[in-house]
Amino acid sequence: MITIGAGRVGGSEQDGISVFKGIPFAKTPFGPLRFAAPVPVDPWDGVLEAVRFGPRPPQPPMMPGLPAWSPDEGLDCLTVNVWTPDPGGSGLPVMVWIYGGAYRSGCADLPVYDGATLAGHGAVVVTFNHRVGMEGYGHVPGAPDNRGLLDSVAALRWVRENIAAFGGDPGNITVFGESAGAGAVACLMAMPLADGLFQRAIAQSVPGMFFTPAHAARVTESIVARAGGTSPCDSPAEVLVAAAEAVATEEIPGNPREWGPVAFAPLAFAPVVDGEVLPDTPWNALATGASRDVELITGFNRDEYRMFHVMGGGRFDDVGRAMRVLAPAGAEHAYREAYPGASDEDLYVTLMSDWMFRMPSALLADAHTGTTFAYELTWSPTPAFRACHGLDVPLTFGALDDELAQMLAGESPDLPKLSDQFRRAWTAFAATGDPGWPRYDAATATTHVFDVEPADLPDPEAASRAIWSKPGFSPIG
């Protein structure tokens, strides 16, 4: 049993690791608190048996065939989970994970996010739920934007105030995340509200999509129309989930004239550069000195878009049109010159990889004025998916038997070796600030390459970086 600020909690044991699941860090974000900033939880009496994950936030199925969210699961979704190798100790580095899911879905109870293996390296590992979709990122008049980010801030405050009781060092916190979770990490580095809540950050495959308030408001108008014209505050969560998914899958795709770049990767939600919660894009904020005292690892997977391409049946849009909408002026000529002999399909996959994740991550490394380390995952365990988006997640957590690892890595005998590389680098960085390779600077762009034979190379994606280095990523809308 452990005593924290709000009361006593009991946990369980998992392979020598103490585990605490479903501890509330904020009040239920529904009823009078719906669409509000998170409010700290009230103290409780007795012992909270923290042995089950908390409910998921409202969301559509993360993948076809998975069960849809239901309000019957419960609405008290703002909870944290802790894995600690030494709850009676002190001074252990702390690693706080933020899940991805395109800002529309995600939850901390996925088996791939089990923190026991990472904790076995001598770290206290924390995961938590935050609001997604309309509840977390939808624009609601009179409510703060970016409520999912505000949930992340509240969770990090909880960690700072309570993690010593689990053996962690509240002065040595690393926040890490992948995809939309990496976008949240980048946002936190740009947010004054998050100042001082973490000392290190790892951003794995940072997405480049951010919205203006006007674009976010327009998305809400479309969602409200599909939800029957009722105010979001008066619409059940499951109705808004269905309406938002319809906008994302039926209205936005293939319609750049109406929706701009997001039509090529149809998202209804993204962080909103509102000037308050999120004052500017991460690239602009970091370039002007935000989070200069935070040590950063950022990187990407070489073939990011391959997962979406394969799962989408290999279909692809007109390359010329995509280049004109998504990329800097003159990009089609530059891409064809940089990748001679590439087919239109291969160019499209490279463009989408660059636009969605590779170049946002690379330019974040360029923008950061503090200590920075860069990486690229090039390990290609299957000919279909190659080094695709999401491959790094089971490697990071050592979840080698997870469905995601089996789908993306197949039966590769090198899976344990690559996972060991990631876990050792990430936990060493969390403990000491040194992942084991040279620091990054924009002049040489020295990048650590994760592969069967790892290497430190100068600017391995120089061709794409030359195309994208100046324009950067502005909010959509």
PDB file of N, CA and C in Angstrom, residues 4 27 29 77 126 133 156 217 255 263 292 338 427-428 451 472 477:
ATOM      1  N   ILE A   4      -0.602   8.565  -1.265  1.00  0.00           N
ATOM      2  CA  ILE A   4      -0.362   9.712  -2.139  1.00  0.00           C
ATOM      3  C   ILE A   4      -1.226  10.871  -1.670  1.00  0.00           C
ATOM      4  N   LYS A  27     -11.082  14.843 -11.779  1.00  0.00           N
ATOM      5  CA  LYS A  27     -12.489  14.471 -11.658  1.00  0.00           C
ATOM      6  C   LYS A  27     -13.046  14.018 -13.008  1.00  0.00           C
ATOM      7  N   PRO A  29     -14.658  14.035 -16.347  1.00  0.00           N
ATOM      8  CA  PRO A  29     -14.828  15.201 -17.224  1.00  0.00           C
ATOM      9  C   PRO A  29     -16.166  15.182 -17.976  1.00  0.00           C
ATOM     10  N   CYS A  77     -12.617   8.673 -16.850  1.00  0.00           N
ATOM     11  CA  CYS A  77     -11.544   8.193 -17.723  1.00  0.00           C
ATOM     12  C   CYS A  77     -10.180   8.808 -17.448  1.00  0.00           C
ATOM     13  N   VAL A 126       4.996   5.535 -16.156  1.00  0.00           N
ATOM     14  CA  VAL A 126       3.635   6.031 -15.950  1.00  0.00           C
ATOM     15  C   VAL A 126       2.946   6.125 -17.305  1.00  0.00           C
ATOM     16  N   GLY A 133     -10.556  13.043 -29.546  1.00  0.00           N
ATOM     17  CA  GLY A 133     -11.729  13.337 -30.363  1.00  0.00           C
ATOM     18  C   GLY A 133     -12.390  14.647 -29.974  1.00  0.00           C
ATOM     19  N   LEU A 156       0.880  15.276 -15.620  1.00  0.00           N
ATOM     20  CA  LEU A 156       2.270  15.553 -15.257  1.00  0.00           C
ATOM     21  C   LEU A 156       2.365  16.244 -13.902  1.00  0.00           C
ATOM     22  N   ALA A 217     -13.124  25.343 -35.744  1.00  0.00           N
ATOM     23  CA  ALA A 217     -14.530  25.724 -35.640  1.00  0.00           C
ATOM     24  C   ALA A 217     -15.329  25.179 -36.820  1.00  0.00           C
ATOM     25  N   ASN A 255     -10.864  15.814 -50.722  1.00  0.00           N
ATOM     26  CA  ASN A 255     -11.530  17.095 -50.985  1.00  0.00           C
ATOM     27  C   ASN A 255     -10.646  18.258 -50.562  1.00  0.00           C
ATOM     28  N   ALA A 263      -7.137  16.808 -46.302  1.00  0.00           N
ATOM     29  CA  ALA A 263      -7.889  15.878 -47.144  1.00  0.00           C
ATOM     30  C   ALA A 263      -7.054  14.665 -47.541  1.00  0.00           C
ATOM     31  N   ARG A 292      14.347  25.307 -23.893  1.00  0.00           N
ATOM     32  CA  ARG A 292      15.786  25.156 -24.162  1.00  0.00           C
ATOM     33  C   ARG A 292      16.472  24.344 -23.071  1.00  0.00           C
ATOM     34  N   ALA A 338      15.690  13.982 -56.715  1.00  0.00           N
ATOM     35  CA  ALA A 338      16.331  13.364 -55.551  1.00  0.00           C
ATOM     36  C   ALA A 338      16.159  11.855 -55.535  1.00  0.00           C
ATOM     37  N   THR A 427      15.935   4.303 -21.695  1.00  0.00           N
ATOM     38  CA  THR A 427      16.089   4.323 -20.242  1.00  0.00           C
ATOM     39  C   THR A 427      17.401   4.983 -19.831  1.00  0.00           C
ATOM     40  N   ALA A 428      18.453   4.837 -20.632  1.00  0.00           N
ATOM     41  CA  ALA A 428      19.700   5.551 -20.336  1.00  0.00           C
ATOM     42  C   ALA A 428      19.490   7.053 -20.446  1.00  0.00           C
ATOM     43  N   ASP A 451      19.071  -0.185 -36.496  1.00  0.00           N
ATOM     44  CA  ASP A 451      18.976  -1.285 -37.449  1.00  0.00           C
ATOM     45  C   ASP A 451      19.717  -2.478 -36.847  1.00  0.00           C
ATOM     46  N   GLY A 472       8.786  24.760 -43.316  1.00  0.00           N
ATOM     47  CA  GLY A 472       8.250  24.305 -42.049  1.00  0.00           C
ATOM     48  C   GLY A 472       6.780  23.925 -42.167  1.00  0.00           C
ATOM     49  N   GLY A 477      -5.532  25.905 -42.218  1.00  0.00           N
ATOM     50  CA  GLY A 477      -6.680  26.817 -42.108  1.00  0.00           C
ATOM     51  C   GLY A 477      -6.303  28.262 -42.028  1.00  0.00           C
TER      52      GLY A 477
END
